[in-house]
Short mmCIF file of C-alpha atoms in Angstrom, two decimals:
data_model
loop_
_atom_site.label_atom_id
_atom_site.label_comp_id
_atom_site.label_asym_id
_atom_site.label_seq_id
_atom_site.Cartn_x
_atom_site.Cartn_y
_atom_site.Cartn_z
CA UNK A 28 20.63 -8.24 33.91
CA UNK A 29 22.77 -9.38 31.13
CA UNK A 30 23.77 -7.50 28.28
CA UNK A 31 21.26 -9.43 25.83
CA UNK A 32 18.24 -8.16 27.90
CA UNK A 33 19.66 -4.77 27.97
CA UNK A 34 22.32 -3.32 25.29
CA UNK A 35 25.06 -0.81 25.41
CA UNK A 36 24.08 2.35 25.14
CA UNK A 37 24.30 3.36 21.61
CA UNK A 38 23.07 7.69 21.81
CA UNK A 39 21.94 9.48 24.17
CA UNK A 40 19.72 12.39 24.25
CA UNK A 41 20.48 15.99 26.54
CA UNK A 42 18.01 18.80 27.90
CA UNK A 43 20.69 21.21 28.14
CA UNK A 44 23.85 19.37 30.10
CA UNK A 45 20.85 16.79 31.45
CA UNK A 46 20.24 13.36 30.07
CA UNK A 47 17.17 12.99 29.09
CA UNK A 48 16.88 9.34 27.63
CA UNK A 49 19.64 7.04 26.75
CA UNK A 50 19.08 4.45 24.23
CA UNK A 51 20.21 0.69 24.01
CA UNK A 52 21.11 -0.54 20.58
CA UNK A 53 22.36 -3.93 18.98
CA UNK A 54 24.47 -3.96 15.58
CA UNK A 55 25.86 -6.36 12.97
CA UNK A 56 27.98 -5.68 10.32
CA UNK A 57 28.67 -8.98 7.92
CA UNK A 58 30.20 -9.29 4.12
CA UNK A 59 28.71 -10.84 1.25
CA UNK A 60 29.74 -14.38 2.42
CA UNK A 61 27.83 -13.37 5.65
CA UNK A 62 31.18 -13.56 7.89
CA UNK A 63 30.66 -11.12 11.02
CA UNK A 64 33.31 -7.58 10.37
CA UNK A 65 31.89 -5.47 13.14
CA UNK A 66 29.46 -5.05 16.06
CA UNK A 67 28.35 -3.09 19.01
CA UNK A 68 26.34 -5.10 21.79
CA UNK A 69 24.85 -8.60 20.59
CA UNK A 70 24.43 -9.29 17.04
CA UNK A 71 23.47 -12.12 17.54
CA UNK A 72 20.24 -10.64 19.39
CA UNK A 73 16.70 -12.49 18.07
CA UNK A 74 15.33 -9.49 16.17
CA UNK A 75 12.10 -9.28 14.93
CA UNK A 76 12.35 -7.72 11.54
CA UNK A 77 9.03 -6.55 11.01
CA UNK A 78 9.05 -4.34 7.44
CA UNK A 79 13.00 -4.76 7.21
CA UNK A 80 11.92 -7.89 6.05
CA UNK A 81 10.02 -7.01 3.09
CA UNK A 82 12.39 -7.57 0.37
CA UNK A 83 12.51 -11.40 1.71
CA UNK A 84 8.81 -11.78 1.46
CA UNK A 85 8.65 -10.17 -1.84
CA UNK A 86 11.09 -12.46 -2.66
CA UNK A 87 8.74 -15.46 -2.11
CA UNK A 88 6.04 -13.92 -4.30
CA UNK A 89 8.70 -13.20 -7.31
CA UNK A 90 9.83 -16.67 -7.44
CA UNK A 91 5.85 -17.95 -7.72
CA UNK A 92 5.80 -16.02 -11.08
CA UNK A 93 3.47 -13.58 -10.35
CA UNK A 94 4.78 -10.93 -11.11
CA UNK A 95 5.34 -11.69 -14.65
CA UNK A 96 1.45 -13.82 -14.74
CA UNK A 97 -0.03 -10.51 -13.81
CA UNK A 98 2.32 -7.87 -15.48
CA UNK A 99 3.49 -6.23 -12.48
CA UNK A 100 6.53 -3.59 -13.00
CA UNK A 101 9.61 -2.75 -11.10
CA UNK A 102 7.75 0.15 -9.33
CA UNK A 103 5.13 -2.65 -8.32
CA UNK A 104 7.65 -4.37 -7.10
CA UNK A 105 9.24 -1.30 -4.96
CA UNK A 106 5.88 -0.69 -3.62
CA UNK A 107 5.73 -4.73 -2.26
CA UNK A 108 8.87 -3.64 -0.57
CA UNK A 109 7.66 -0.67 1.22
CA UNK A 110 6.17 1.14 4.29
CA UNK A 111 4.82 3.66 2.26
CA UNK A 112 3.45 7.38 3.28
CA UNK A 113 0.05 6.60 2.13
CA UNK A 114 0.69 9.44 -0.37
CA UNK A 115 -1.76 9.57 -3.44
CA UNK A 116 0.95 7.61 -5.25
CA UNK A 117 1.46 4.62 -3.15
CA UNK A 118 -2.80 4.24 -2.83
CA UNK A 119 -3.26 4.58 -6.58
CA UNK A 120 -0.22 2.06 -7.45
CA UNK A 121 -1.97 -0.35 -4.31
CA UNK A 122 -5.13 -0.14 -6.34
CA UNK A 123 -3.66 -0.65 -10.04
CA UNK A 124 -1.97 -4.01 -8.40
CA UNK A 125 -5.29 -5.13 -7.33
CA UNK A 126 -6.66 -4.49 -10.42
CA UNK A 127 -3.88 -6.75 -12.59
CA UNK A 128 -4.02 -9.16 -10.07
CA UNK A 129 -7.99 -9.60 -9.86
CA UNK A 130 -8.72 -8.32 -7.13
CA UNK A 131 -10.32 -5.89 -4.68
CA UNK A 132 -9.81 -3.45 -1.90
CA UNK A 133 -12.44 -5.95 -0.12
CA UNK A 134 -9.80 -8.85 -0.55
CA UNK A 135 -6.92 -7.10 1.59
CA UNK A 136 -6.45 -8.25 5.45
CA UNK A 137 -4.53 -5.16 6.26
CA UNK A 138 -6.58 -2.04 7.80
CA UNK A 139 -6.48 1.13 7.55
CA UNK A 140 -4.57 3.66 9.58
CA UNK A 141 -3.29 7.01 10.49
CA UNK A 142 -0.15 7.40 8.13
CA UNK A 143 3.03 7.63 8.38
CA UNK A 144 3.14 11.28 6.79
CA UNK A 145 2.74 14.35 8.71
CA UNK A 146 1.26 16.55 5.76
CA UNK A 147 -0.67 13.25 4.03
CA UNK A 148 -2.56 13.04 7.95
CA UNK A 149 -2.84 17.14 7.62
CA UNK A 150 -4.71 16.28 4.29
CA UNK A 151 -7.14 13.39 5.23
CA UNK A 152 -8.21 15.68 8.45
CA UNK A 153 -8.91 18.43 6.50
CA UNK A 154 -11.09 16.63 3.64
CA UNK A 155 -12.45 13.73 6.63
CA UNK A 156 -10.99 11.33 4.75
CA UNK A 157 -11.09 7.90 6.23
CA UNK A 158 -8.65 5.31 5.62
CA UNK A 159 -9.49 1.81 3.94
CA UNK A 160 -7.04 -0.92 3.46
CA UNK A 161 -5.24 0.23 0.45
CA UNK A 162 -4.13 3.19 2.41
CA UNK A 163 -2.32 0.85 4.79
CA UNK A 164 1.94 1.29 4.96
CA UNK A 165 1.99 -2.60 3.85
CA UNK A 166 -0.61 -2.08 0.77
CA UNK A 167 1.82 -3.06 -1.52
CA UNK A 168 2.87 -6.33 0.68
CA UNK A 169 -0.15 -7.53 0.82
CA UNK A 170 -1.66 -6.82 -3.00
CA UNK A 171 1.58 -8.85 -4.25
CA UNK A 172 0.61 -11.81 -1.41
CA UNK A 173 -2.77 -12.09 -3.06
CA UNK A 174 -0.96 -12.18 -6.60
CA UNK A 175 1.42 -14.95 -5.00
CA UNK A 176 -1.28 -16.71 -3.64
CA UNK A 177 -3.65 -16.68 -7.05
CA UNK A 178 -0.32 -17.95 -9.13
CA UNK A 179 0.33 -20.85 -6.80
CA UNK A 180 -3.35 -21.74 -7.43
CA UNK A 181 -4.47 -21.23 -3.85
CA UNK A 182 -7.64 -19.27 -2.40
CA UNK A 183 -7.04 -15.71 -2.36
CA UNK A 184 -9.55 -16.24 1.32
CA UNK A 185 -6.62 -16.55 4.05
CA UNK A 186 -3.97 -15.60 2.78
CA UNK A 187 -2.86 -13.64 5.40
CA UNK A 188 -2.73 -17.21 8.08
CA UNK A 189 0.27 -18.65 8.66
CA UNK A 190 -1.05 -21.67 7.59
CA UNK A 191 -1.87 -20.69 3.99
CA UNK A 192 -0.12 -22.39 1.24
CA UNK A 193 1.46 -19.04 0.00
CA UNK A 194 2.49 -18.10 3.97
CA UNK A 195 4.28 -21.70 3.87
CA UNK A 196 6.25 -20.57 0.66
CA UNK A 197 7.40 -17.16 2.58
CA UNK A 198 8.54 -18.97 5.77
CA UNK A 199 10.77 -21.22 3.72
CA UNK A 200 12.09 -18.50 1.54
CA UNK A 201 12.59 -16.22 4.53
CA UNK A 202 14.62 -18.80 6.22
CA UNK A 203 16.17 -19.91 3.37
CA UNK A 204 18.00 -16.51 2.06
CA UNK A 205 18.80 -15.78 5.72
CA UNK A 206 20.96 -18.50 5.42
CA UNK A 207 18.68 -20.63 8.26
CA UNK A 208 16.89 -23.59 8.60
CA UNK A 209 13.30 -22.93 8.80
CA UNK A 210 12.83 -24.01 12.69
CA UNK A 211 15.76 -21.20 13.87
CA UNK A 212 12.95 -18.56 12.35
CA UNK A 213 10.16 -17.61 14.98
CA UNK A 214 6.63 -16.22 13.82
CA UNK A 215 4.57 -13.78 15.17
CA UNK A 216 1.77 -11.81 13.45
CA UNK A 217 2.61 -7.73 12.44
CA UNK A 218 1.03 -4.47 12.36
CA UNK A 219 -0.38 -4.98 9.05
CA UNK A 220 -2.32 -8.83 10.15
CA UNK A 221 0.69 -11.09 7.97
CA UNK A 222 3.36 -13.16 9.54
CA UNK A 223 6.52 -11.24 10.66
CA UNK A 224 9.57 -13.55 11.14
CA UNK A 225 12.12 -13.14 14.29
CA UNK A 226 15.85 -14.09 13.90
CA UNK A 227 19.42 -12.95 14.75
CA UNK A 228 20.30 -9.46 13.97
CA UNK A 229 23.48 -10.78 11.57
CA UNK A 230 20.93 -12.73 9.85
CA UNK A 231 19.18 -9.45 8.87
CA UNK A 232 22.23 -7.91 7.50
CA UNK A 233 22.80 -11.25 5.89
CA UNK A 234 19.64 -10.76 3.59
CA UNK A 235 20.86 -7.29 2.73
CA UNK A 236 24.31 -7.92 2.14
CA UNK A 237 22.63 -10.54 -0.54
CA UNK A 238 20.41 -7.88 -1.81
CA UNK A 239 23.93 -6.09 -2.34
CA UNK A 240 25.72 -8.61 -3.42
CA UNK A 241 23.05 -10.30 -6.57
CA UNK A 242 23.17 -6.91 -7.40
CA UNK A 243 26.95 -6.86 -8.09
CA UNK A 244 26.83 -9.94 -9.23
CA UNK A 245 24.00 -9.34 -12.19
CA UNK A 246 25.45 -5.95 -13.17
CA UNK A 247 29.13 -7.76 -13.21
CA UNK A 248 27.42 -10.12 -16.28
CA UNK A 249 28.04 -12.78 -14.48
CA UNK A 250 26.49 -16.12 -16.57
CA UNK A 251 26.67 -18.25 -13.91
CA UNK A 252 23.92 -16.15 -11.74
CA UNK A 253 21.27 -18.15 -10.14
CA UNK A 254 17.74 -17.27 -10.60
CA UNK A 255 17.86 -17.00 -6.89
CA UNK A 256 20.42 -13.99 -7.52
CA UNK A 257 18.66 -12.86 -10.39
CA UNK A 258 15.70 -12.21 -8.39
CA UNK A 259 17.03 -10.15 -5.31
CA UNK A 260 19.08 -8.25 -7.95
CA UNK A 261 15.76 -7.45 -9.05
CA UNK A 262 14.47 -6.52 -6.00
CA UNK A 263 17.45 -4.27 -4.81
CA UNK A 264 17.03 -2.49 -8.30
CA UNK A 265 13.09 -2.19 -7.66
CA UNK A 266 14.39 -0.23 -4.56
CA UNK A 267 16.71 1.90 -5.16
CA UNK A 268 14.84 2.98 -8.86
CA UNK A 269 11.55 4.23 -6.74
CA UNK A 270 13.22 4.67 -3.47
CA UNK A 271 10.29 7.49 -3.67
CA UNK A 272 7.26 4.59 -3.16
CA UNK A 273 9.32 2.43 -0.73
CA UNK A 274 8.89 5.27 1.48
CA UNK A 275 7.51 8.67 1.16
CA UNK A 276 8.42 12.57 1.22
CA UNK A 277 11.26 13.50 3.21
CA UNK A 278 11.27 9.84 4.77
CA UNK A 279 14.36 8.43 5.88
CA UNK A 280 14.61 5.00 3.31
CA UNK A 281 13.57 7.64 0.61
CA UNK A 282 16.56 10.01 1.70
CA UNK A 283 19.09 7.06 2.35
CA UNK A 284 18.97 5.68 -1.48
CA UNK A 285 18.34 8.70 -3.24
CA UNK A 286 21.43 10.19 -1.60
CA UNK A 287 23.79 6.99 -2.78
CA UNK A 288 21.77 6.93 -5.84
CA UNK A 289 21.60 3.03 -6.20
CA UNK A 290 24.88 2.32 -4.17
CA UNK A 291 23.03 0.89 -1.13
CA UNK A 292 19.48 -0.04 -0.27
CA UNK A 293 17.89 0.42 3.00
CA UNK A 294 14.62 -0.29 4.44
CA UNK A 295 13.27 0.55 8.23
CA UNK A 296 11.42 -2.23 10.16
CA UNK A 297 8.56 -0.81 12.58
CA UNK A 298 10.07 -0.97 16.73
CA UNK A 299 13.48 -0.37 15.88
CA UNK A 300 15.01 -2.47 13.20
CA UNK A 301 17.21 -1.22 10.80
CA UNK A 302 19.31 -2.61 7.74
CA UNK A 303 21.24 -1.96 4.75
CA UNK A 304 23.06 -3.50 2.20
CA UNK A 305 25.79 -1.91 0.29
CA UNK A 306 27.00 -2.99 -2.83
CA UNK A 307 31.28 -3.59 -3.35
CA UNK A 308 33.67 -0.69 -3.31
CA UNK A 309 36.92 -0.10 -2.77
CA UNK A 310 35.36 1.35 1.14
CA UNK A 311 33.37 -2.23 1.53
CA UNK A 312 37.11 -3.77 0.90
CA UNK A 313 39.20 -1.48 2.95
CA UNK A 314 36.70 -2.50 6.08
CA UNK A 315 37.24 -6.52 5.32
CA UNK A 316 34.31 -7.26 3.52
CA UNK A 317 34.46 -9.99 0.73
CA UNK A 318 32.21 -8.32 -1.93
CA UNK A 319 29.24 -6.81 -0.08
CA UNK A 320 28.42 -5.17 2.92
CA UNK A 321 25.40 -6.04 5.30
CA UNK A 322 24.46 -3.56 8.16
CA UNK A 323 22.11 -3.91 10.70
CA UNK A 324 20.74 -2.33 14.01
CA UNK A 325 17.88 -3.00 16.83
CA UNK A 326 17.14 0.25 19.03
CA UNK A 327 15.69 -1.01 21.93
CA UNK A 328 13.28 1.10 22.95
CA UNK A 329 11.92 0.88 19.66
CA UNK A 330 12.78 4.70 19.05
CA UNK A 331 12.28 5.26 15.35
CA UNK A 332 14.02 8.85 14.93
CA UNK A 333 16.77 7.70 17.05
CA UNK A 334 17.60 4.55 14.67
CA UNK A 335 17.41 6.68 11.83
CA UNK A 336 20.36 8.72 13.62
CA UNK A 337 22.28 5.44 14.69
CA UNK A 338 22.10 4.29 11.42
CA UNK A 339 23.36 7.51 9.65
CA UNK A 340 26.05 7.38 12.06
CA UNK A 341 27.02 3.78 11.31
CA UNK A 342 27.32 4.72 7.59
CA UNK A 343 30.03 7.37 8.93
CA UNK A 344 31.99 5.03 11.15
CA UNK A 345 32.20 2.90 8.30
CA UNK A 346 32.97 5.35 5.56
CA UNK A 347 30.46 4.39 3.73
CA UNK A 348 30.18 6.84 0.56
CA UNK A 349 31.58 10.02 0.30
CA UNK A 350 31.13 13.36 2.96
CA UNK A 351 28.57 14.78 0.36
CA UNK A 352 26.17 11.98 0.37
CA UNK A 353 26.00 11.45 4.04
CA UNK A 354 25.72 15.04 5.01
CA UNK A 355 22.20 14.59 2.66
CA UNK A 356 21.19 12.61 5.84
CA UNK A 357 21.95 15.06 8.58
CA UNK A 358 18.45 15.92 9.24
CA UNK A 359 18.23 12.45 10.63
CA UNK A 360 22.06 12.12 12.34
CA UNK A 361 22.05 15.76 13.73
CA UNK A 362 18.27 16.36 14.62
CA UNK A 363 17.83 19.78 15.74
CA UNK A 364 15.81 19.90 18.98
CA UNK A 365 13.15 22.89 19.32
CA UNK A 366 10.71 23.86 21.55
CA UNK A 367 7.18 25.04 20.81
CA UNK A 368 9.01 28.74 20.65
CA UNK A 369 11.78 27.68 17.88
CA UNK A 370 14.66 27.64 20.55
CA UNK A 371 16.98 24.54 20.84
CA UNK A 372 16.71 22.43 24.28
CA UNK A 373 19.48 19.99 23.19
CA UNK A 374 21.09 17.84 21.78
CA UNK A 375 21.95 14.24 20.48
CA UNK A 376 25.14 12.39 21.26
CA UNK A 377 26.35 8.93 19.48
CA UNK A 378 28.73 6.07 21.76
CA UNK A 379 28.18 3.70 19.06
CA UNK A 380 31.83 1.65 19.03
CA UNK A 381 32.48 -0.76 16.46
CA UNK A 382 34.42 -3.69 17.60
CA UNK A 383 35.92 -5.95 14.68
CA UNK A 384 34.99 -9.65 14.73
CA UNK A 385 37.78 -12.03 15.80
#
């Protein structure tokens, strides 16, 4: 087998001095320019991106208008970015989008499901609660689709097919600020019943190393900022100001942005995808990068809490931040392992090494 169908192994997990499970990974680490710094494995691996690609999508519905036609706010716009905890905050903001944007619960092609919070599933057993659509992780993707889709003038009916006018818009777009023409994107249909794009991993980081870098760009007062930049500026700021409705309680995109308070943003795709994109510094410099810094990573097996531990450990190879704000993550790097009786089996142990693009 060839390293593409397999991976380097990027941590491995111990029962006492036994392995237990070792898990493949895939990274790419590229500057604002989208030149490859750093990787481990293949970066150039076709990922599918699943929610990591959110901000893209969102992107497509910004630049219909719709958000402005409808008067949706920057915490709107968070919650179009996120996998949400189907906390009683993310449902009522899901249902106050529908409302500006005329429409229903009824209208949503997403379902409902068990969520992604612990305690929030605790609740809904405990009062029977059964989930409808705006409950759904992708709520907020899909209420902004059907605000897209009514400012283009299309149906609202459909507009989860690939070959709706407003699904036509997001392929483009996605392709587009990956820096790809639209045939080297494949499409395949998510979790939540919309279009998920595939593509290579650097072309992930790409799209956050652009979040990163508008960002910098916008805040530098720069006049000559497109409206292209203007808008993932917007986005990344949506993020990182309600990093709370992008994800949940004690959820790992919540943690990552609240720690680096509104130095990077971060958001988890479902199977194993992971990216971030961290805005200049003198760190982003010292590793090569031209402005901006893209990061992201596949986990194989599709592990979630072992790419939340790979990707707190990348931010430490890289020096990202300061020995403070990454220690805010070490719930996720460091998990401690506990049986039923409290007592720790083992442990978790990184071989993630970074080699530096020719």
């Amino acid at each position: 087998m060839t390293l593409r169908e397999t991976g380097p192994v990027a941590a491995t997990v111990y029962r006492g001095e036994s392995i237990e499970n070792s898990h493949l990974a895939h990274v790419a680490v590229v500057d604002a320019k989208g030149r490859l710094l750093y990787s481990f494995g293949d970066p150039s691996r076709m990922t599918l991106a699943r929610s990591a690609a959110k901000p893209a999508q969102a992107l497509a519905v910004l630049e219909t208008g719709a958000l402005e036609r409808f008067g949706f706010d920057e915490a709107d716009l968070a919650l179009m970015c996120a996998s949400h905890s189907s906390e009683p905050r993310h449902i009522d903001r899901t249902r106050s989008m529908l409302a500006k944007a005329r429409a229903s619960e009824d209208d949503l092609r997403c379902g409902g499901h068990p969520p992604l919070s612990d305690a929030v599933y605790i609740d809904w057993l405990k009062r029977d609660f059964k989930p409808g659509a705006v409950c759904s992780n992708c709520s907020g993707k899909h209420a902004g689709m059907l605000a897209g889709a009514r400012s283009i003038g299309a149906a609202i009916g459909g507009y989860e097919r690939p070959e709706h006018p407003l699904q036509v818009r997001v392929k483009h777009t996605v392709a587009d600020v990956c820096d790809l023409p639209d045939d080297a994107v494949q499409w395949a249909i998510d979790g939540c019943n919309l279009p998920t794009p595939a593509f290579p991993l650097d072309r992930l980081a790409r799209l956050f190393a652009k979040l990163a870098a508008s960002q910098d760009e916008v805040a530098d007062g720069s006049s000559s900022a497109t409206s292209r930049t203007q808008a993932l500026a917007r986005i990344y700021r949506a993020m990182t100001a309600y990093p709370e409705l992008v994800g949940g309680e004690g959820r790992f995109c919540t943690e990552l942005m609240q720690a680096f308070d509104g130095a990077l943003v971060g958001k988890v795709g479902a199977d194993g995808s992971y990216a971030i994109g961290v805005r200049a510094s003198p760190q982003t410099a010292a590793l090569g990068s031209d402005g901006a810094l893209g990061i992201a990573v596949k986990v194989e097996d599709g592990n979630v809490s072992v790419l939340y531990a790979v990707a707190a450990e990348l931010l430490a190879l890289l020096d990202i931040g300061t020995a403070e704000q990454r220690a805010k993550l070490d719930a996720f790097r460091a998990p401690k392992r506990l049986n039923t009786m409290g007592v720790e089996t083992g442990r978790l142990a990184f071989s993630v090494e970074l080699e530096r693009a020719q």
